[in-house]
Amino acid sequence: MELTVLGKYGPYAQPGGATSGYLLESGASAVVMDLGAGTLARLLARRPPETLDALFLSHLHADHMSDMLTLRYYLSGKPALKVFLPMEKPCPELELLRACPAFELREIAGLDERVGLFQVRSFAMTHPVPSYALKIREGGRTLLYTADSTLNDNWAPALEGADVCLMDAANPEGLPGPHIPVREGAGLVAGSGAALWLTHFSSVDEGPAVRAASEVCPEVLAVEEGRTYRV
Ligand SMILES: [Zn+2]
Protein backbone atom coordinates (compact mmCIF):
# COMPACT_ATOMS: atom_id res chain seq x y z
CA MET A 1 0.00 0.00 0.00
CA GLU A 2 1.07 3.57 -0.63
CA LEU A 3 0.79 6.48 1.77
CA THR A 4 0.61 10.02 0.41
CA VAL A 5 1.12 12.78 2.94
CA LEU A 6 -1.50 15.50 2.38
CA GLY A 7 -0.51 17.48 5.49
CA LYS A 8 1.97 16.97 8.31
CA TYR A 9 1.50 19.89 10.71
CA GLY A 10 -0.47 20.49 13.89
CA PRO A 11 -2.07 22.29 15.59
CA TYR A 12 -1.85 24.76 12.69
CA ALA A 13 -0.04 24.67 9.36
CA GLN A 14 3.31 26.32 8.80
CA PRO A 15 3.65 28.59 5.71
CA GLY A 16 2.85 26.65 2.55
CA GLY A 17 1.88 23.57 4.54
CA ALA A 18 -1.25 21.77 5.71
CA THR A 19 -2.34 20.06 8.90
CA SER A 20 -2.93 16.31 9.34
CA GLY A 21 -4.14 14.29 6.36
CA TYR A 22 -3.03 11.03 4.73
CA LEU A 23 -4.18 9.18 1.66
CA LEU A 24 -3.71 5.42 1.66
CA GLU A 25 -4.07 3.57 -1.66
CA SER A 26 -3.78 0.01 -2.84
CA GLY A 27 -4.99 -0.98 -6.29
CA ALA A 28 -8.46 0.47 -6.76
CA SER A 29 -8.95 0.92 -2.99
CA ALA A 30 -8.32 4.22 -1.24
CA VAL A 31 -9.03 5.70 2.16
CA VAL A 32 -8.10 8.97 3.84
CA MET A 33 -7.04 9.33 7.47
CA ASP A 34 -7.87 12.82 8.76
CA LEU A 35 -8.61 15.86 6.60
CA GLY A 36 -7.03 18.91 8.22
CA ALA A 37 -6.64 22.46 6.95
CA GLY A 38 -5.25 22.60 3.41
CA THR A 39 -5.48 18.86 2.72
CA LEU A 40 -8.56 18.81 0.47
CA ALA A 41 -6.78 20.64 -2.36
CA ARG A 42 -3.97 18.11 -2.19
CA LEU A 43 -6.41 15.20 -2.18
CA LEU A 44 -8.15 16.69 -5.23
CA ALA A 45 -4.79 16.87 -7.00
CA ARG A 46 -4.38 13.14 -6.43
CA ARG A 47 -7.86 11.63 -6.93
CA PRO A 48 -11.57 12.59 -6.77
CA PRO A 49 -12.79 12.25 -3.14
CA GLU A 50 -15.89 10.33 -4.29
CA THR A 51 -13.57 7.47 -5.28
CA LEU A 52 -12.60 6.89 -1.64
CA ASP A 53 -13.87 3.73 0.07
CA ALA A 54 -14.10 5.69 3.34
CA LEU A 55 -12.62 8.52 5.31
CA PHE A 56 -11.45 8.20 8.93
CA LEU A 57 -11.30 11.06 11.42
CA SER A 58 -9.04 10.04 14.31
CA HIS A 59 -10.52 12.82 16.47
CA LEU A 60 -12.46 16.02 16.11
CA HIS A 61 -9.80 18.66 16.64
CA ALA A 62 -9.79 21.22 13.83
CA ASP A 63 -6.28 20.34 12.61
CA HIS A 64 -7.60 16.85 11.77
CA MET A 65 -11.03 17.63 10.34
CA SER A 66 -11.46 21.26 9.27
CA ASP A 67 -11.47 20.54 5.51
CA MET A 68 -14.52 18.31 6.03
CA LEU A 69 -16.44 21.58 6.10
CA THR A 70 -15.42 22.37 2.53
CA LEU A 71 -15.47 18.75 1.34
CA ARG A 72 -19.25 18.86 1.96
CA TYR A 73 -19.54 21.48 -0.80
CA TYR A 74 -17.52 19.34 -3.21
CA LEU A 75 -19.70 16.30 -2.46
CA SER A 76 -22.95 18.18 -2.96
CA GLY A 77 -25.15 16.13 -5.33
CA LYS A 78 -22.79 13.13 -5.14
CA PRO A 79 -23.32 9.88 -3.18
CA ALA A 80 -22.65 10.23 0.57
CA LEU A 81 -19.11 9.38 1.68
CA LYS A 82 -18.66 6.88 4.51
CA VAL A 83 -16.92 8.62 7.44
CA PHE A 84 -15.71 6.82 10.57
CA LEU A 85 -15.24 9.14 13.55
CA PRO A 86 -15.61 9.28 17.35
CA MET A 87 -19.28 9.83 18.11
CA GLU A 88 -19.38 9.10 21.84
CA LYS A 89 -18.97 12.68 23.02
CA PRO A 90 -21.26 15.47 21.75
CA CYS A 91 -19.35 18.47 20.42
CA PRO A 92 -20.02 21.29 17.92
CA GLU A 93 -17.80 19.66 15.26
CA LEU A 94 -19.79 16.41 15.45
CA GLU A 95 -23.09 18.30 15.17
CA LEU A 96 -21.82 20.13 12.07
CA LEU A 97 -20.89 16.84 10.41
CA ARG A 98 -24.16 15.19 11.45
CA ALA A 99 -26.00 17.96 9.64
CA CYS A 100 -24.18 17.23 6.32
CA PRO A 101 -26.02 14.91 3.91
CA ALA A 102 -22.66 14.51 2.12
CA PHE A 103 -21.47 12.21 4.92
CA GLU A 104 -22.65 8.83 6.16
CA LEU A 105 -21.27 8.78 9.71
CA ARG A 106 -20.09 5.60 11.43
CA GLU A 107 -18.63 5.06 14.91
CA ILE A 108 -14.84 4.57 14.90
CA ALA A 109 -14.66 3.16 18.46
CA GLY A 110 -14.23 -0.62 18.38
CA LEU A 111 -13.76 -0.63 14.62
CA ASP A 112 -12.40 -3.87 13.15
CA GLU A 113 -13.62 -4.34 9.61
CA ARG A 114 -12.68 -4.58 5.99
CA VAL A 115 -12.86 -1.34 4.03
CA GLY A 116 -12.03 -1.91 0.37
CA LEU A 117 -8.85 -3.97 0.43
CA PHE A 118 -7.87 -2.68 3.87
CA GLN A 119 -8.46 -4.38 7.20
CA VAL A 120 -8.90 -1.49 9.63
CA ARG A 121 -8.82 -1.62 13.40
CA SER A 122 -9.09 1.27 15.85
CA PHE A 123 -7.42 1.67 19.24
CA ALA A 124 -8.59 4.19 21.85
CA MET A 125 -5.88 6.76 22.55
CA THR A 126 -5.56 9.46 25.20
CA HIS A 127 -6.07 13.11 24.25
CA PRO A 128 -8.33 15.91 25.54
CA VAL A 129 -11.06 14.58 23.21
CA PRO A 130 -11.77 10.97 22.14
CA SER A 131 -8.96 10.00 19.76
CA TYR A 132 -8.30 6.74 17.91
CA ALA A 133 -5.18 5.19 16.43
CA LEU A 134 -5.74 3.27 13.21
CA LYS A 135 -4.04 -0.01 12.38
CA ILE A 136 -4.40 -0.81 8.70
CA ARG A 137 -3.36 -4.08 7.13
CA GLU A 138 -3.18 -4.89 3.43
CA GLY A 139 -1.04 -7.12 1.25
CA GLY A 140 0.87 -8.53 4.23
CA ARG A 141 1.95 -5.07 5.45
CA THR A 142 0.66 -3.16 8.47
CA LEU A 143 0.61 0.57 9.11
CA LEU A 144 -0.17 2.07 12.50
CA TYR A 145 -1.21 5.73 12.60
CA THR A 146 -1.09 6.85 16.23
CA ALA A 147 -3.19 9.99 15.69
CA ASP A 148 -2.75 12.41 18.62
CA SER A 149 -2.10 10.75 21.96
CA THR A 150 -0.14 10.58 25.16
CA LEU A 151 1.23 7.25 26.34
CA ASN A 152 -1.32 4.63 27.36
CA ASP A 153 -1.81 0.86 27.61
CA ASN A 154 -3.05 0.60 24.02
CA TRP A 155 0.26 1.58 22.43
CA ALA A 156 1.76 -1.91 22.87
CA PRO A 157 -1.13 -3.89 21.32
CA ALA A 158 -1.52 -1.29 18.59
CA LEU A 159 2.17 -1.56 17.68
CA GLU A 160 2.21 -5.36 17.71
CA GLY A 161 2.93 -6.60 14.20
CA ALA A 162 3.15 -3.10 12.68
CA ASP A 163 5.72 -2.61 9.92
CA VAL A 164 5.48 1.17 9.98
CA CYS A 165 4.35 3.55 12.72
CA LEU A 166 3.24 7.01 11.61
CA MET A 167 3.63 8.85 14.92
CA ASP A 168 2.50 12.09 16.50
CA ALA A 169 5.66 14.24 16.84
CA ALA A 170 4.06 17.44 18.14
CA ASN A 171 5.92 17.23 21.46
CA PRO A 172 9.64 16.79 20.74
CA GLU A 173 10.81 18.12 24.11
CA GLY A 174 8.97 15.73 26.40
CA LEU A 175 7.03 18.48 28.15
CA PRO A 176 3.69 17.59 29.74
CA GLY A 177 0.82 18.01 27.30
CA PRO A 178 -1.67 16.12 25.16
CA HIS A 179 1.02 14.50 22.93
CA ILE A 180 3.49 11.71 23.64
CA PRO A 181 7.07 12.89 24.21
CA VAL A 182 8.80 11.94 20.96
CA ARG A 183 11.72 10.13 22.59
CA GLU A 184 9.37 7.98 24.66
CA GLY A 185 7.19 7.12 21.69
CA ALA A 186 10.20 6.40 19.51
CA GLY A 187 11.51 4.00 22.15
CA LEU A 188 8.27 2.03 22.07
CA VAL A 189 8.29 1.91 18.28
CA ALA A 190 11.95 0.78 18.25
CA GLY A 191 11.07 -2.02 20.69
CA SER A 192 8.26 -3.19 18.41
CA GLY A 193 10.54 -3.44 15.39
CA ALA A 194 8.43 -1.07 13.27
CA ALA A 195 9.96 1.69 11.17
CA LEU A 196 9.22 5.10 12.64
CA TRP A 197 7.75 7.79 10.42
CA LEU A 198 7.35 11.11 12.22
CA THR A 199 4.52 13.51 11.40
CA HIS A 200 2.22 16.13 13.00
CA PHE A 201 5.05 18.61 13.45
CA SER A 202 4.33 21.63 15.61
CA SER A 203 7.21 23.62 14.12
CA VAL A 204 8.82 24.14 10.74
CA ASP A 205 12.03 22.92 12.40
CA GLU A 206 11.76 19.13 12.55
CA GLY A 207 15.31 18.79 13.88
CA PRO A 208 14.44 18.49 17.60
CA ALA A 209 11.85 15.76 16.97
CA VAL A 210 14.10 13.81 14.60
CA ARG A 211 17.09 14.03 16.95
CA ALA A 212 15.02 12.98 19.99
CA ALA A 213 13.67 9.97 18.09
CA SER A 214 17.04 9.03 16.60
CA GLU A 215 18.58 8.70 20.08
CA VAL A 216 16.49 5.58 20.70
CA CYS A 217 15.27 4.39 17.30
CA PRO A 218 17.52 3.23 14.44
CA GLU A 219 15.13 3.95 11.56
CA VAL A 220 13.51 7.39 11.63
CA LEU A 221 11.88 9.22 8.75
CA ALA A 222 10.37 12.71 8.88
CA VAL A 223 7.59 12.54 6.28
CA GLU A 224 7.26 15.23 3.62
CA GLU A 225 4.06 16.73 2.31
CA GLY A 226 3.11 15.73 -1.22
CA ARG A 227 5.33 12.66 -1.14
CA THR A 228 4.14 9.10 -1.56
CA TYR A 229 5.72 6.33 0.49
CA ARG A 230 5.45 2.58 0.04
CA VAL A 231 4.48 1.01 3.38
ZN1 LIG B 1 -3.54 17.37 16.07
mmCIF file of C-alpha atoms and ligand atoms in Angstrom:
data_model
loop_
_atom_site.group_PDB
_atom_site.id
_atom_site.type_symbol
_atom_site.label_atom_id
_atom_site.label_comp_id
_atom_site.label_asym_id
_atom_site.label_seq_id
_atom_site.Cartn_x
_atom_site.Cartn_y
_atom_site.Cartn_z
ATOM 1 C CA MET A 1 0.000 0.000 0.000
ATOM 2 C CA GLU A 2 1.067 3.567 -0.626
ATOM 3 C CA LEU A 3 0.785 6.478 1.774
ATOM 4 C CA THR A 4 0.609 10.017 0.407
ATOM 5 C CA VAL A 5 1.118 12.784 2.940
ATOM 6 C CA LEU A 6 -1.500 15.500 2.383
ATOM 7 C CA GLY A 7 -0.508 17.477 5.490
ATOM 8 C CA LYS A 8 1.969 16.968 8.308
ATOM 9 C CA TYR A 9 1.505 19.891 10.706
ATOM 10 C CA GLY A 10 -0.466 20.489 13.892
ATOM 11 C CA PRO A 11 -2.068 22.287 15.593
ATOM 12 C CA TYR A 12 -1.849 24.759 12.693
ATOM 13 C CA ALA A 13 -0.042 24.665 9.361
ATOM 14 C CA GLN A 14 3.308 26.316 8.798
ATOM 15 C CA PRO A 15 3.653 28.594 5.714
ATOM 16 C CA GLY A 16 2.853 26.649 2.545
ATOM 17 C CA GLY A 17 1.876 23.568 4.537
ATOM 18 C CA ALA A 18 -1.247 21.770 5.707
ATOM 19 C CA THR A 19 -2.344 20.056 8.902
ATOM 20 C CA SER A 20 -2.932 16.309 9.335
ATOM 21 C CA GLY A 21 -4.142 14.292 6.363
ATOM 22 C CA TYR A 22 -3.031 11.032 4.733
ATOM 23 C CA LEU A 23 -4.183 9.183 1.660
ATOM 24 C CA LEU A 24 -3.713 5.421 1.657
ATOM 25 C CA GLU A 25 -4.070 3.574 -1.664
ATOM 26 C CA SER A 26 -3.781 0.015 -2.839
ATOM 27 C CA GLY A 27 -4.991 -0.978 -6.291
ATOM 28 C CA ALA A 28 -8.461 0.473 -6.765
ATOM 29 C CA SER A 29 -8.955 0.920 -2.985
ATOM 30 C CA ALA A 30 -8.316 4.220 -1.239
ATOM 31 C CA VAL A 31 -9.026 5.699 2.160
ATOM 32 C CA VAL A 32 -8.099 8.969 3.841
ATOM 33 C CA MET A 33 -7.041 9.326 7.469
ATOM 34 C CA ASP A 34 -7.873 12.823 8.763
ATOM 35 C CA LEU A 35 -8.607 15.856 6.598
ATOM 36 C CA GLY A 36 -7.028 18.906 8.215
ATOM 37 C CA ALA A 37 -6.637 22.455 6.954
ATOM 38 C CA GLY A 38 -5.252 22.601 3.410
ATOM 39 C CA THR A 39 -5.478 18.861 2.719
ATOM 40 C CA LEU A 40 -8.559 18.813 0.473
ATOM 41 C CA ALA A 41 -6.782 20.636 -2.356
ATOM 42 C CA ARG A 42 -3.972 18.105 -2.185
ATOM 43 C CA LEU A 43 -6.413 15.202 -2.181
ATOM 44 C CA LEU A 44 -8.153 16.689 -5.232
ATOM 45 C CA ALA A 45 -4.795 16.865 -6.996
ATOM 46 C CA ARG A 46 -4.379 13.143 -6.433
ATOM 47 C CA ARG A 47 -7.862 11.631 -6.926
ATOM 48 C CA PRO A 48 -11.569 12.595 -6.765
ATOM 49 C CA PRO A 49 -12.791 12.245 -3.145
ATOM 50 C CA GLU A 50 -15.892 10.327 -4.293
ATOM 51 C CA THR A 51 -13.565 7.468 -5.282
ATOM 52 C CA LEU A 52 -12.603 6.889 -1.637
ATOM 53 C CA ASP A 53 -13.866 3.733 0.074
ATOM 54 C CA ALA A 54 -14.097 5.689 3.338
ATOM 55 C CA LEU A 55 -12.621 8.525 5.313
ATOM 56 C CA PHE A 56 -11.453 8.197 8.931
ATOM 57 C CA LEU A 57 -11.305 11.056 11.420
ATOM 58 C CA SER A 58 -9.041 10.044 14.308
ATOM 59 C CA HIS A 59 -10.516 12.821 16.468
ATOM 60 C CA LEU A 60 -12.461 16.016 16.108
ATOM 61 C CA HIS A 61 -9.798 18.660 16.638
ATOM 62 C CA ALA A 62 -9.786 21.217 13.832
ATOM 63 C CA ASP A 63 -6.284 20.337 12.615
ATOM 64 C CA HIS A 64 -7.601 16.849 11.772
ATOM 65 C CA MET A 65 -11.029 17.626 10.337
ATOM 66 C CA SER A 66 -11.457 21.261 9.273
ATOM 67 C CA ASP A 67 -11.469 20.544 5.513
ATOM 68 C CA MET A 68 -14.515 18.313 6.027
ATOM 69 C CA LEU A 69 -16.440 21.575 6.103
ATOM 70 C CA THR A 70 -15.417 22.369 2.532
ATOM 71 C CA LEU A 71 -15.473 18.748 1.345
ATOM 72 C CA ARG A 72 -19.247 18.856 1.956
ATOM 73 C CA TYR A 73 -19.538 21.476 -0.796
ATOM 74 C CA TYR A 74 -17.522 19.338 -3.213
ATOM 75 C CA LEU A 75 -19.700 16.303 -2.455
ATOM 76 C CA SER A 76 -22.953 18.178 -2.957
ATOM 77 C CA GLY A 77 -25.146 16.129 -5.329
ATOM 78 C CA LYS A 78 -22.795 13.130 -5.137
ATOM 79 C CA PRO A 79 -23.321 9.880 -3.176
ATOM 80 C CA ALA A 80 -22.645 10.234 0.570
ATOM 81 C CA LEU A 81 -19.112 9.383 1.682
ATOM 82 C CA LYS A 82 -18.665 6.883 4.515
ATOM 83 C CA VAL A 83 -16.923 8.625 7.439
ATOM 84 C CA PHE A 84 -15.714 6.821 10.567
ATOM 85 C CA LEU A 85 -15.237 9.139 13.550
ATOM 86 C CA PRO A 86 -15.606 9.278 17.345
ATOM 87 C CA MET A 87 -19.280 9.828 18.110
ATOM 88 C CA GLU A 88 -19.384 9.099 21.839
ATOM 89 C CA LYS A 89 -18.972 12.685 23.015
ATOM 90 C CA PRO A 90 -21.260 15.468 21.753
ATOM 91 C CA CYS A 91 -19.354 18.475 20.416
ATOM 92 C CA PRO A 92 -20.025 21.293 17.915
ATOM 93 C CA GLU A 93 -17.804 19.658 15.260
ATOM 94 C CA LEU A 94 -19.792 16.408 15.454
ATOM 95 C CA GLU A 95 -23.087 18.295 15.171
ATOM 96 C CA LEU A 96 -21.817 20.131 12.071
ATOM 97 C CA LEU A 97 -20.886 16.836 10.411
ATOM 98 C CA ARG A 98 -24.163 15.189 11.450
ATOM 99 C CA ALA A 99 -26.000 17.964 9.637
ATOM 100 C CA CYS A 100 -24.184 17.229 6.325
ATOM 101 C CA PRO A 101 -26.019 14.913 3.912
ATOM 102 C CA ALA A 102 -22.656 14.505 2.122
ATOM 103 C CA PHE A 103 -21.467 12.212 4.916
ATOM 104 C CA GLU A 104 -22.648 8.830 6.158
ATOM 105 C CA LEU A 105 -21.273 8.781 9.715
ATOM 106 C CA ARG A 106 -20.092 5.599 11.426
ATOM 107 C CA GLU A 107 -18.628 5.064 14.911
ATOM 108 C CA ILE A 108 -14.844 4.572 14.902
ATOM 109 C CA ALA A 109 -14.657 3.163 18.456
ATOM 110 C CA GLY A 110 -14.230 -0.616 18.380
ATOM 111 C CA LEU A 111 -13.764 -0.630 14.618
ATOM 112 C CA ASP A 112 -12.396 -3.865 13.154
ATOM 113 C CA GLU A 113 -13.618 -4.339 9.613
ATOM 114 C CA ARG A 114 -12.676 -4.581 5.994
ATOM 115 C CA VAL A 115 -12.861 -1.342 4.025
ATOM 116 C CA GLY A 116 -12.028 -1.911 0.371
ATOM 117 C CA LEU A 117 -8.846 -3.970 0.430
ATOM 118 C CA PHE A 118 -7.870 -2.676 3.869
ATOM 119 C CA GLN A 119 -8.463 -4.380 7.204
ATOM 120 C CA VAL A 120 -8.896 -1.486 9.627
ATOM 121 C CA ARG A 121 -8.820 -1.624 13.401
ATOM 122 C CA SER A 122 -9.088 1.274 15.847
ATOM 123 C CA PHE A 123 -7.424 1.672 19.242
ATOM 124 C CA ALA A 124 -8.585 4.192 21.850
ATOM 125 C CA MET A 125 -5.876 6.756 22.546
ATOM 126 C CA THR A 126 -5.565 9.458 25.202
ATOM 127 C CA HIS A 127 -6.069 13.108 24.251
ATOM 128 C CA PRO A 128 -8.330 15.913 25.538
ATOM 129 C CA VAL A 129 -11.061 14.584 23.214
ATOM 130 C CA PRO A 130 -11.769 10.970 22.142
ATOM 131 C CA SER A 131 -8.957 10.003 19.757
ATOM 132 C CA TYR A 132 -8.305 6.737 17.906
ATOM 133 C CA ALA A 133 -5.180 5.193 16.433
ATOM 134 C CA LEU A 134 -5.743 3.265 13.205
ATOM 135 C CA LYS A 135 -4.038 -0.012 12.378
ATOM 136 C CA ILE A 136 -4.400 -0.806 8.701
ATOM 137 C CA ARG A 137 -3.360 -4.080 7.130
ATOM 138 C CA GLU A 138 -3.185 -4.888 3.432
ATOM 139 C CA GLY A 139 -1.040 -7.122 1.252
ATOM 140 C CA GLY A 140 0.868 -8.527 4.230
ATOM 141 C CA ARG A 141 1.950 -5.073 5.450
ATOM 142 C CA THR A 142 0.655 -3.163 8.467
ATOM 143 C CA LEU A 143 0.610 0.566 9.113
ATOM 144 C CA LEU A 144 -0.167 2.068 12.500
ATOM 145 C CA TYR A 145 -1.205 5.727 12.600
ATOM 146 C CA THR A 146 -1.091 6.847 16.227
ATOM 147 C CA ALA A 147 -3.192 9.991 15.691
ATOM 148 C CA ASP A 148 -2.747 12.408 18.622
ATOM 149 C CA SER A 149 -2.095 10.751 21.956
ATOM 150 C CA THR A 150 -0.136 10.584 25.161
ATOM 151 C CA LEU A 151 1.231 7.252 26.339
ATOM 152 C CA ASN A 152 -1.320 4.627 27.362
ATOM 153 C CA ASP A 153 -1.806 0.858 27.611
ATOM 154 C CA ASN A 154 -3.046 0.597 24.022
ATOM 155 C CA TRP A 155 0.259 1.584 22.431
ATOM 156 C CA ALA A 156 1.757 -1.908 22.867
ATOM 157 C CA PRO A 157 -1.126 -3.894 21.319
ATOM 158 C CA ALA A 158 -1.523 -1.288 18.590
ATOM 159 C CA LEU A 159 2.171 -1.561 17.678
ATOM 160 C CA GLU A 160 2.211 -5.356 17.714
ATOM 161 C CA GLY A 161 2.932 -6.601 14.197
ATOM 162 C CA ALA A 162 3.148 -3.105 12.679
ATOM 163 C CA ASP A 163 5.715 -2.614 9.920
ATOM 164 C CA VAL A 164 5.476 1.170 9.979
ATOM 165 C CA CYS A 165 4.347 3.553 12.719
ATOM 166 C CA LEU A 166 3.244 7.012 11.612
ATOM 167 C CA MET A 167 3.633 8.847 14.915
ATOM 168 C CA ASP A 168 2.497 12.093 16.502
ATOM 169 C CA ALA A 169 5.657 14.239 16.836
ATOM 170 C CA ALA A 170 4.061 17.441 18.140
ATOM 171 C CA ASN A 171 5.920 17.230 21.456
ATOM 172 C CA PRO A 172 9.645 16.791 20.737
ATOM 173 C CA GLU A 173 10.806 18.123 24.109
ATOM 174 C CA GLY A 174 8.972 15.732 26.396
ATOM 175 C CA LEU A 175 7.029 18.477 28.154
ATOM 176 C CA PRO A 176 3.691 17.589 29.742
ATOM 177 C CA GLY A 177 0.824 18.011 27.295
ATOM 178 C CA PRO A 178 -1.666 16.117 25.156
ATOM 179 C CA HIS A 179 1.019 14.504 22.926
ATOM 180 C CA ILE A 180 3.490 11.709 23.639
ATOM 181 C CA PRO A 181 7.071 12.893 24.210
ATOM 182 C CA VAL A 182 8.796 11.935 20.956
ATOM 183 C CA ARG A 183 11.723 10.132 22.591
ATOM 184 C CA GLU A 184 9.372 7.982 24.665
ATOM 185 C CA GLY A 185 7.186 7.120 21.688
ATOM 186 C CA ALA A 186 10.205 6.400 19.512
ATOM 187 C CA GLY A 187 11.513 3.996 22.153
ATOM 188 C CA LEU A 188 8.269 2.030 22.069
ATOM 189 C CA VAL A 189 8.294 1.915 18.277
ATOM 190 C CA ALA A 190 11.946 0.776 18.249
ATOM 191 C CA GLY A 191 11.066 -2.017 20.687
ATOM 192 C CA SER A 192 8.260 -3.189 18.413
ATOM 193 C CA GLY A 193 10.541 -3.435 15.388
ATOM 194 C CA ALA A 194 8.431 -1.070 13.275
ATOM 195 C CA ALA A 195 9.959 1.686 11.168
ATOM 196 C CA LEU A 196 9.223 5.105 12.640
ATOM 197 C CA TRP A 197 7.752 7.786 10.424
ATOM 198 C CA LEU A 198 7.348 11.108 12.216
ATOM 199 C CA THR A 199 4.525 13.508 11.404
ATOM 200 C CA HIS A 200 2.219 16.130 12.998
ATOM 201 C CA PHE A 201 5.049 18.606 13.455
ATOM 202 C CA SER A 202 4.332 21.630 15.607
ATOM 203 C CA SER A 203 7.214 23.625 14.122
ATOM 204 C CA VAL A 204 8.821 24.145 10.735
ATOM 205 C CA ASP A 205 12.033 22.919 12.398
ATOM 206 C CA GLU A 206 11.762 19.131 12.547
ATOM 207 C CA GLY A 207 15.309 18.787 13.881
ATOM 208 C CA PRO A 208 14.443 18.486 17.595
ATOM 209 C CA ALA A 209 11.851 15.761 16.969
ATOM 210 C CA VAL A 210 14.104 13.809 14.605
ATOM 211 C CA ARG A 211 17.088 14.032 16.955
ATOM 212 C CA ALA A 212 15.021 12.979 19.987
ATOM 213 C CA ALA A 213 13.671 9.965 18.095
ATOM 214 C CA SER A 214 17.041 9.025 16.603
ATOM 215 C CA GLU A 215 18.576 8.699 20.080
ATOM 216 C CA VAL A 216 16.491 5.584 20.702
ATOM 217 C CA CYS A 217 15.272 4.393 17.303
ATOM 218 C CA PRO A 218 17.521 3.230 14.441
ATOM 219 C CA GLU A 219 15.135 3.948 11.561
ATOM 220 C CA VAL A 220 13.509 7.390 11.633
ATOM 221 C CA LEU A 221 11.881 9.217 8.749
ATOM 222 C CA ALA A 222 10.373 12.713 8.876
ATOM 223 C CA VAL A 223 7.594 12.536 6.278
ATOM 224 C CA GLU A 224 7.265 15.234 3.624
ATOM 225 C CA GLU A 225 4.055 16.728 2.311
ATOM 226 C CA GLY A 226 3.106 15.730 -1.222
ATOM 227 C CA ARG A 227 5.325 12.657 -1.142
ATOM 228 C CA THR A 228 4.139 9.097 -1.555
ATOM 229 C CA TYR A 229 5.721 6.329 0.487
ATOM 230 C CA ARG A 230 5.449 2.584 0.037
ATOM 231 C CA VAL A 231 4.476 1.007 3.376
HETATM 232 ZN ZN ZN B 1 -3.536 17.372 16.068
#
